[in-house]
Structure formats: structure tokens, C-alpha cells
Short mmCIF file of C-alpha atoms in Angstrom, two decimals:
data_model
loop_
_atom_site.label_atom_id
_atom_site.label_comp_id
_atom_site.label_asym_id
_atom_site.label_seq_id
_atom_site.Cartn_x
_atom_site.Cartn_y
_atom_site.Cartn_z
CA UNK A 1 23.42 17.22 -5.66
CA UNK A 2 20.12 18.24 -7.26
CA UNK A 3 17.35 20.38 -5.84
CA UNK A 4 17.11 20.75 -2.08
CA UNK A 5 13.95 20.83 0.01
CA UNK A 6 12.93 24.33 1.18
CA UNK A 7 12.27 24.87 4.89
CA UNK A 8 8.72 26.02 5.59
CA UNK A 9 9.56 28.40 8.44
CA UNK A 10 12.42 29.32 10.74
CA UNK A 11 11.01 28.13 14.08
CA UNK A 12 12.80 24.80 13.97
CA UNK A 13 16.11 26.41 13.04
CA UNK A 14 15.89 28.99 15.79
CA UNK A 15 15.27 26.20 18.31
CA UNK A 16 18.70 24.78 17.53
CA UNK A 17 20.49 28.00 16.53
CA UNK A 18 19.00 30.78 18.68
CA UNK A 19 21.24 33.50 17.20
CA UNK A 20 20.19 32.78 13.63
CA UNK A 21 18.10 35.50 12.02
CA UNK A 22 16.46 33.97 8.96
CA UNK A 23 15.15 36.41 6.37
CA UNK A 24 14.22 34.17 3.46
CA UNK A 25 14.39 30.63 2.19
CA UNK A 26 15.26 29.27 -1.22
CA UNK A 27 16.75 26.32 -3.12
CA UNK A 28 20.43 25.65 -3.69
CA UNK A 29 22.39 23.30 -5.91
CA UNK A 30 26.03 22.54 -5.27
CA UNK A 31 28.44 20.52 -3.16
CA UNK A 32 28.18 21.45 0.51
CA UNK A 33 31.18 22.00 2.76
CA UNK A 34 30.12 20.48 6.07
CA UNK A 35 31.29 22.12 9.28
CA UNK A 36 30.98 20.92 12.89
CA UNK A 37 27.48 21.25 14.31
CA UNK A 38 28.93 23.15 17.28
CA UNK A 39 29.75 26.17 15.13
CA UNK A 40 27.29 29.01 15.77
CA UNK A 41 25.91 30.91 12.82
CA UNK A 42 25.08 34.40 13.99
CA UNK A 43 25.07 36.42 10.77
CA UNK A 44 22.05 36.94 8.57
CA UNK A 45 22.32 34.53 5.69
CA UNK A 46 20.37 32.51 3.17
CA UNK A 47 19.40 29.02 4.33
CA UNK A 48 18.73 25.88 2.28
CA UNK A 49 17.50 22.56 3.70
CA UNK A 50 18.55 19.14 2.42
CA UNK A 51 17.29 15.84 3.89
CA UNK A 52 20.26 13.55 4.64
CA UNK A 53 19.35 10.31 6.43
CA UNK A 54 18.38 11.36 9.98
CA UNK A 55 19.71 14.90 9.70
CA UNK A 56 18.94 18.09 7.89
CA UNK A 57 21.84 19.84 6.18
CA UNK A 58 21.33 23.59 6.09
CA UNK A 59 23.20 25.35 3.30
CA UNK A 60 24.46 28.84 3.99
CA UNK A 61 25.02 31.56 1.43
CA UNK A 62 28.71 31.43 2.33
CA UNK A 63 28.80 27.84 0.94
CA UNK A 64 29.15 26.42 4.43
CA UNK A 65 26.65 24.23 6.19
CA UNK A 66 25.52 23.22 9.63
CA UNK A 67 24.11 19.75 10.30
CA UNK A 68 21.19 19.54 12.71
CA UNK A 69 19.25 16.46 13.85
CA UNK A 70 16.01 15.73 12.02
CA UNK A 71 13.08 16.67 14.29
CA UNK A 72 10.97 13.82 15.59
CA UNK A 73 7.27 13.80 14.76
CA UNK A 74 5.35 15.08 17.77
CA UNK A 75 1.74 14.32 18.67
CA UNK A 76 0.73 17.91 18.01
CA UNK A 77 2.15 17.64 14.48
CA UNK A 78 0.08 14.54 13.81
CA UNK A 79 -3.06 16.23 15.09
CA UNK A 80 -2.49 19.16 12.74
CA UNK A 81 -1.71 16.84 9.81
CA UNK A 82 -4.85 14.82 10.56
CA UNK A 83 -7.06 17.92 10.71
CA UNK A 84 -5.68 19.24 7.43
CA UNK A 85 -6.01 15.88 5.68
CA UNK A 86 -9.56 15.24 6.90
CA UNK A 87 -10.63 18.75 5.89
CA UNK A 88 -9.12 18.25 2.43
CA UNK A 89 -10.84 14.86 2.07
CA UNK A 90 -14.23 16.27 3.07
CA UNK A 91 -13.97 18.99 0.43
CA UNK A 92 -12.39 16.75 -2.23
CA UNK A 93 -15.20 14.20 -1.88
CA UNK A 94 -17.95 16.80 -1.35
CA UNK A 95 -18.96 15.09 1.90
CA UNK A 96 -20.54 18.29 3.25
CA UNK A 97 -22.05 19.26 -0.09
CA UNK A 98 -20.84 21.76 -2.66
CA UNK A 99 -18.71 24.60 -1.27
CA UNK A 100 -20.50 27.55 -2.82
CA UNK A 101 -19.57 29.93 -4.33
CA UNK A 102 -16.21 28.25 -5.04
CA UNK A 103 -17.63 24.85 -6.02
CA UNK A 104 -15.53 22.93 -8.53
CA UNK A 105 -12.44 25.10 -8.09
CA UNK A 106 -12.23 24.41 -4.36
CA UNK A 107 -12.97 20.69 -4.83
CA UNK A 108 -10.24 20.36 -7.45
CA UNK A 109 -7.77 22.23 -5.24
CA UNK A 110 -8.62 19.94 -2.32
CA UNK A 111 -8.03 16.88 -4.51
CA UNK A 112 -4.63 18.25 -5.50
CA UNK A 113 -3.86 18.86 -1.82
CA UNK A 114 -4.76 15.24 -0.97
CA UNK A 115 -2.56 14.02 -3.85
CA UNK A 116 0.35 16.08 -2.55
CA UNK A 117 -0.06 14.98 1.08
CA UNK A 118 -0.22 11.30 0.13
CA UNK A 119 2.90 11.48 -2.02
CA UNK A 120 5.04 14.04 -0.18
CA UNK A 121 3.95 14.33 3.46
CA UNK A 122 5.29 11.56 5.69
CA UNK A 123 2.94 12.59 8.50
CA UNK A 124 -0.03 11.71 6.29
CA UNK A 125 1.11 8.09 5.98
CA UNK A 126 0.98 7.82 9.77
CA UNK A 127 -2.34 9.66 9.96
CA UNK A 128 -3.87 7.19 7.48
CA UNK A 129 -3.76 4.48 10.15
CA UNK A 130 -6.28 6.47 12.21
CA UNK A 131 -9.74 4.85 12.24
CA UNK A 132 -11.49 8.22 12.13
CA UNK A 133 -9.62 9.18 8.96
CA UNK A 134 -10.49 5.85 7.32
CA UNK A 135 -14.12 6.32 8.31
CA UNK A 136 -14.27 9.75 6.67
CA UNK A 137 -12.75 8.36 3.46
CA UNK A 138 -15.18 5.42 3.39
CA UNK A 139 -18.07 7.83 3.88
CA UNK A 140 -16.87 9.94 0.97
CA UNK A 141 -16.58 6.91 -1.32
CA UNK A 142 -20.04 5.62 -0.40
CA UNK A 143 -21.70 9.03 -0.75
CA UNK A 144 -20.11 9.65 -4.15
CA UNK A 145 -21.15 6.29 -5.60
CA UNK A 146 -24.63 6.52 -4.07
CA UNK A 147 -25.28 10.03 -5.41
CA UNK A 148 -23.86 9.04 -8.81
CA UNK A 149 -26.27 6.11 -9.02
CA UNK A 150 -29.24 8.32 -8.11
CA UNK A 151 -28.31 11.05 -10.59
CA UNK A 152 -27.79 8.45 -13.30
CA UNK A 153 -31.17 6.85 -12.63
CA UNK A 154 -32.83 10.25 -12.95
CA UNK A 155 -31.84 10.33 -16.64
CA UNK A 156 -34.61 7.87 -17.40
CA UNK A 157 -37.21 10.09 -15.72
CA UNK A 158 -36.80 13.16 -17.94
CA UNK A 159 -38.62 13.44 -21.29
CA UNK A 160 -35.53 14.52 -23.23
CA UNK A 161 -31.85 14.04 -22.53
CA UNK A 162 -30.90 16.92 -24.78
CA UNK A 163 -33.14 19.58 -23.21
CA UNK A 164 -33.30 20.84 -19.65
CA UNK A 165 -30.84 18.34 -18.10
CA UNK A 166 -27.51 20.11 -18.51
CA UNK A 167 -27.04 20.61 -14.76
CA UNK A 168 -27.78 16.98 -14.00
CA UNK A 169 -25.52 15.77 -16.81
CA UNK A 170 -22.68 17.96 -15.55
CA UNK A 171 -23.20 16.65 -12.02
CA UNK A 172 -23.03 13.06 -13.26
CA UNK A 173 -19.77 13.72 -15.11
CA UNK A 174 -18.29 15.44 -12.04
CA UNK A 175 -19.13 12.40 -9.92
CA UNK A 176 -17.47 10.11 -12.45
CA UNK A 177 -14.38 12.32 -12.52
CA UNK A 178 -14.31 12.21 -8.71
CA UNK A 179 -14.53 8.40 -8.81
CA UNK A 180 -11.67 8.26 -11.30
CA UNK A 181 -9.60 10.46 -8.99
CA UNK A 182 -10.46 8.18 -6.05
CA UNK A 183 -9.23 5.19 -8.05
CA UNK A 184 -5.82 6.87 -8.12
CA UNK A 185 -5.60 7.86 -4.44
CA UNK A 186 -7.44 5.08 -2.59
CA UNK A 187 -4.75 2.43 -3.29
CA UNK A 188 -2.30 4.67 -1.41
CA UNK A 189 -4.66 4.52 1.58
CA UNK A 190 -5.35 0.75 1.28
CA UNK A 191 -9.04 1.59 0.85
CA UNK A 192 -9.57 0.75 -2.81
CA UNK A 193 -11.62 -2.29 -1.81
CA UNK A 194 -14.43 -0.02 -0.65
CA UNK A 195 -14.81 1.59 -4.06
CA UNK A 196 -14.43 -1.71 -5.92
CA UNK A 197 -17.06 -3.46 -3.79
CA UNK A 198 -19.53 -0.59 -4.11
CA UNK A 199 -18.91 -0.33 -7.86
CA UNK A 200 -19.47 -4.06 -8.32
CA UNK A 201 -22.70 -3.82 -6.32
CA UNK A 202 -24.23 -1.18 -8.62
CA UNK A 203 -22.71 -2.34 -11.93
CA UNK A 204 -25.86 -4.07 -13.19
CA UNK A 205 -27.96 -1.02 -12.32
CA UNK A 206 -25.51 1.29 -14.13
CA UNK A 207 -25.56 -0.87 -17.24
CA UNK A 208 -29.34 -1.16 -17.18
CA UNK A 209 -29.52 2.64 -17.38
CA UNK A 210 -26.80 3.38 -19.93
CA UNK A 211 -28.02 0.61 -22.24
CA UNK A 212 -31.57 1.96 -22.22
CA UNK A 213 -32.85 2.97 -25.66
CA UNK A 214 -33.12 6.58 -24.51
CA UNK A 215 -29.31 6.78 -24.28
CA UNK A 216 -28.56 4.97 -27.54
CA UNK A 217 -27.15 7.93 -29.46
CA UNK A 218 -26.37 10.44 -26.70
CA UNK A 219 -24.00 10.99 -23.77
CA UNK A 220 -20.94 9.38 -25.33
CA UNK A 221 -18.76 11.19 -22.81
CA UNK A 222 -20.58 9.39 -20.00
CA UNK A 223 -20.09 6.03 -21.68
CA UNK A 224 -16.35 6.42 -22.26
CA UNK A 225 -15.84 7.73 -18.71
CA UNK A 226 -17.70 4.70 -17.35
CA UNK A 227 -15.29 2.46 -19.23
CA UNK A 228 -12.29 4.37 -17.87
CA UNK A 229 -13.46 4.04 -14.26
CA UNK A 230 -14.31 0.37 -14.80
CA UNK A 231 -10.81 -0.18 -16.19
CA UNK A 232 -9.37 1.04 -12.86
CA UNK A 233 -11.67 -1.33 -10.99
CA UNK A 234 -10.77 -4.30 -13.20
CA UNK A 235 -7.05 -3.54 -12.79
CA UNK A 236 -7.39 -3.43 -9.01
CA UNK A 237 -9.08 -6.85 -8.93
CA UNK A 238 -7.20 -8.48 -11.81
CA UNK A 239 -3.73 -7.62 -10.52
CA UNK A 240 -4.44 -8.50 -6.89
CA UNK A 241 -4.67 -5.01 -5.42
CA UNK A 242 -8.14 -5.86 -4.15
CA UNK A 243 -9.21 -9.37 -3.14
CA UNK A 244 -12.87 -10.16 -3.78
CA UNK A 245 -14.78 -13.45 -3.42
CA UNK A 246 -14.86 -15.53 -6.59
CA UNK A 247 -18.60 -14.95 -7.07
CA UNK A 248 -18.10 -11.18 -6.97
CA UNK A 249 -15.22 -11.37 -9.46
CA UNK A 250 -17.34 -13.44 -11.83
CA UNK A 251 -20.27 -11.04 -11.55
CA UNK A 252 -18.03 -8.01 -12.14
CA UNK A 253 -16.50 -9.50 -15.27
CA UNK A 254 -19.73 -10.91 -16.69
CA UNK A 255 -21.36 -7.50 -16.23
CA UNK A 256 -18.75 -5.33 -17.91
CA UNK A 257 -17.09 -7.64 -20.43
CA UNK A 258 -20.05 -7.70 -22.88
CA UNK A 259 -20.54 -3.93 -22.57
CA UNK A 260 -16.90 -3.10 -23.28
CA UNK A 261 -16.86 -5.57 -26.16
CA UNK A 262 -19.94 -3.87 -27.64
CA UNK A 263 -18.79 -0.28 -27.10
CA UNK A 264 -15.33 -0.57 -28.69
CA UNK A 265 -16.50 -1.09 -32.32
CA UNK A 266 -19.40 1.32 -31.77
CA UNK A 267 -17.09 4.14 -30.67
CA UNK A 268 -14.68 3.35 -33.51
CA UNK A 269 -17.58 3.57 -35.96
CA UNK A 270 -18.70 6.92 -34.56
CA UNK A 271 -15.16 8.21 -34.89
CA UNK A 272 -15.09 7.18 -38.54
CA UNK A 273 -18.47 8.74 -39.32
CA UNK A 274 -17.93 12.04 -37.49
CA UNK A 275 -14.77 14.08 -37.92
CA UNK A 276 -13.41 15.20 -34.58
CA UNK A 277 -15.49 12.75 -32.53
CA UNK A 278 -13.65 12.98 -29.17
CA UNK A 279 -14.94 9.94 -27.33
CA UNK A 280 -12.67 7.08 -28.32
CA UNK A 281 -10.97 4.20 -26.57
CA UNK A 282 -7.34 5.04 -27.23
CA UNK A 283 -4.59 2.44 -27.43
CA UNK A 284 -3.47 2.85 -23.81
CA UNK A 285 -7.00 2.38 -22.50
CA UNK A 286 -7.58 -0.65 -24.75
CA UNK A 287 -4.36 -2.31 -23.64
CA UNK A 288 -5.06 -1.58 -19.97
CA UNK A 289 -8.55 -3.09 -20.17
CA UNK A 290 -7.39 -6.13 -22.12
CA UNK A 291 -4.55 -6.85 -19.69
CA UNK A 292 -6.82 -6.43 -16.68
CA UNK A 293 -9.50 -8.72 -18.13
CA UNK A 294 -6.97 -11.43 -19.02
CA UNK A 295 -5.54 -11.32 -15.49
CA UNK A 296 -9.00 -11.32 -13.95
CA UNK A 297 -10.19 -14.28 -16.04
CA UNK A 298 -7.22 -16.31 -14.85
CA UNK A 299 -8.18 -15.71 -11.20
CA UNK A 300 -11.62 -17.28 -11.65
CA UNK A 301 -12.64 -20.89 -10.97
CA UNK A 302 -12.03 -23.13 -13.99
CA UNK A 303 -15.72 -23.56 -14.86
CA UNK A 304 -16.30 -19.80 -14.87
CA UNK A 305 -13.21 -19.33 -17.02
CA UNK A 306 -14.63 -21.86 -19.46
CA UNK A 307 -17.97 -20.01 -19.65
CA UNK A 308 -16.36 -16.63 -20.33
CA UNK A 309 -13.88 -18.02 -22.84
CA UNK A 310 -16.62 -19.94 -24.65
CA UNK A 311 -18.62 -16.72 -24.95
CA UNK A 312 -15.51 -14.94 -26.24
CA UNK A 313 -14.88 -17.63 -28.88
CA UNK A 314 -18.47 -17.40 -30.14
CA UNK A 315 -18.01 -13.67 -30.81
CA UNK A 316 -14.31 -13.79 -31.65
CA UNK A 317 -14.84 -11.91 -34.91
CA UNK A 318 -15.26 -8.70 -32.89
CA UNK A 319 -11.55 -8.90 -32.15
CA UNK A 320 -11.57 -6.99 -28.85
CA UNK A 321 -10.65 -7.72 -26.21
CA UNK A 322 -8.28 -10.48 -27.23
CA UNK A 323 -8.38 -13.28 -24.65
CA UNK A 324 -6.03 -15.63 -26.53
CA UNK A 325 -3.49 -15.55 -23.71
CA UNK A 326 -6.11 -16.46 -21.11
CA UNK A 327 -7.43 -19.23 -23.37
CA UNK A 328 -3.95 -20.74 -23.82
CA UNK A 329 -3.31 -20.71 -20.08
CA UNK A 330 -6.72 -22.26 -19.40
CA UNK A 331 -6.05 -25.03 -21.95
CA UNK A 332 -2.66 -25.78 -20.38
CA UNK A 333 -4.10 -25.89 -16.87
CA UNK A 334 -6.99 -28.09 -18.00
CA UNK A 335 -4.67 -30.58 -19.73
CA UNK A 336 -2.37 -30.65 -16.71
CA UNK A 337 -5.29 -31.23 -14.35
CA UNK A 338 -6.64 -34.01 -16.58
CA UNK A 339 -3.22 -35.66 -16.74
CA UNK A 340 -2.86 -35.55 -12.96
CA UNK A 341 -6.35 -37.00 -12.60
CA UNK A 342 -5.57 -39.88 -14.98
CA UNK A 343 -2.27 -40.56 -13.24
CA UNK A 344 -4.05 -40.57 -9.90
CA UNK A 345 -6.69 -43.01 -11.13
CA UNK A 346 -4.02 -45.30 -12.63
CA UNK A 347 -2.12 -45.25 -9.38
CA UNK A 348 -5.22 -46.23 -7.41
CA UNK A 349 -5.95 -49.07 -9.86
CA UNK A 350 -2.42 -50.46 -9.50
CA UNK A 351 -2.75 -50.30 -5.74
CA UNK A 352 -6.03 -52.25 -5.81
CA UNK A 353 -4.56 -54.92 -8.11
CA UNK A 354 -1.44 -55.38 -5.99
CA UNK A 355 -3.60 -55.64 -2.89
#
């Protein structure tokens, strides 16, 4: 029957079985022998909980079981779940600043707690509908992107990127890692649009900074992490997870497509020149970006598709990303539209002649 869910405490059991004295809780694997729920268990025994439709099956060490109704979610439970989730979000997104002296350790633990609650805790799914919870999450997303943009802009103000900026560089990388984590959890909250919209709004500013001459041969980790986060954003828009206006989709693609196309051969070249160069676009990342860009191109108005595909053809020797699939679909759609137009014009001409 597999692994059974452990019961967190004995209060619920004692509510239904007052005589039960629970000493400890564990897992159990085996085939349960179900007994009537009217049977009273009065001896000390080991208890194991298994979810079964609307009931919990409690396994006893004597290989018997008692079936009890699944408890209904009470308002007080939702309040507790909400408080825990909001607290975890505030720490995970550093909304109240760094939690000294624990700092990164506490933030990482809070992110893991949020991951767990979103995937395992049913109460959290209900809590996510709360406007206050959504507001806290939106605040965290905005603050993270805003502080990332400011820290990134400060790179151009220092005389040397290799001396005296370690703290700032680390802070920038932490913010990017936080944004990458948000890209994984926000879709579960139906709030990915906030991050995508904010990222699209600052994309040109980000690229203006990272393409500055001062960063030409430094901070490769920053550049590859930017591409990884952008991949998540492109996937969200390209595959329909986030719906943006056509103008915003065009701007997002026209901003990042040339940069990604430029960085791929540059990173490959660095990897060839330097043994052990860690900052590469691996096959999974390359395929993810290519698939997202192809899907995104096909969502654009036909004229914008033509502009992007024409630019791709002019630099086709680069080889990445390969937009052949998008080009073939665009050609087919264009021919079909032209054929329908001609047929429509012919039909109108025949109607005029017959009249």
C-alpha cells in the first residue's frame, strides 16, 4: 500500500477515541484489516495514518485499524495556515529586510517551507485566495525586482568591478536566485503575471547595464543567471501561462532574443578557451529557450513575426536559436491567408458580374 502519512499530534485522535493513549507516531506499510469504527481502542499502541477518500485509516500495531471521518477544515485552522504562510513568504522574499544574524540560511529555509506548503498543504491552496496573502506576495515580487534593478545599476557607478564590490555582487546574485525561485512558485499561486510584467518593464534597463563595456569580460555568472530567469519568463508567456498584450510580447522578445543569440556562442567560446569554465548554456537550457521563443513568436501578430524571422534569417549562420519551425508555420499561415484573400476577391468579382 506504500508509505502512509504520519499524524502530527494526537489531539484529533483523542477527540474521536477518548481512551486512546498515543505514545508515538510512525509509518507503516502493509495491508490493513479494517474493523468497525465502533470498536474502542483502549490499549497503548502504535498509530499510523493513511488518507482514504473522506476518511483517515489509523493502523494499529496489532495490524488492526479503526476508520475515522476526515476532519473538516475549520476557520481557526485557516487563520493559522495563513499566518504561517504569510510569515514564510515575508522571510523568503526578504520583505522586512535581511533576518540577521541568520540571513541566507533563514531565507532559504523559508523558501523551502513555502515550496512544501504549496505542494503538500491543502489549507494553503484555500489561503491563497485571500486578498491579503496575494498582496503580500505581490509586494515581495515588486520589492525584489526593484532592489535587483537598483543594485545592478550601481555596478556602473564603481570604478572597478573586481575590487571592493563583492558584497554588492553577492547581493545581486541572491536577488536573481530569489527571482528564479519565484518563477517556480508563483505559477502555483496564479501570480506569475506580476513577475513577468515587472521583468518585461525593466528588461531594456537590465540589458543596457549588462551590455556596458565595463561588464564585457566579467560577471559571467550574472549573465548566465539572467538568461535562466528570462527563460522562465519566456516559457510563461510563450506557453500561455501568462497572457500579455501583443505589444508587450513583442517588446519582451525583441529585447532578449538578440542578447541570447549573442551570448550563446560567446559562452561556448569561453568554455573552449578556459578549462573548467562553469558558466555555460547546457542542452536543457538551450532547448527550453528555443522552444519558448518559437512558441512566443507564433503568438505575435503576423507583421511582427515577419520582422523577427527576417532578422533571424539575416543572422542564420549563428545557428541558435533555431526558428525554422516558427518560419515554416508562418509561411503556411501566410499562404493560407493569401489564398483566402484571393478566393474572397474572386467571389466578390463574380457577384458583381452576375449582378
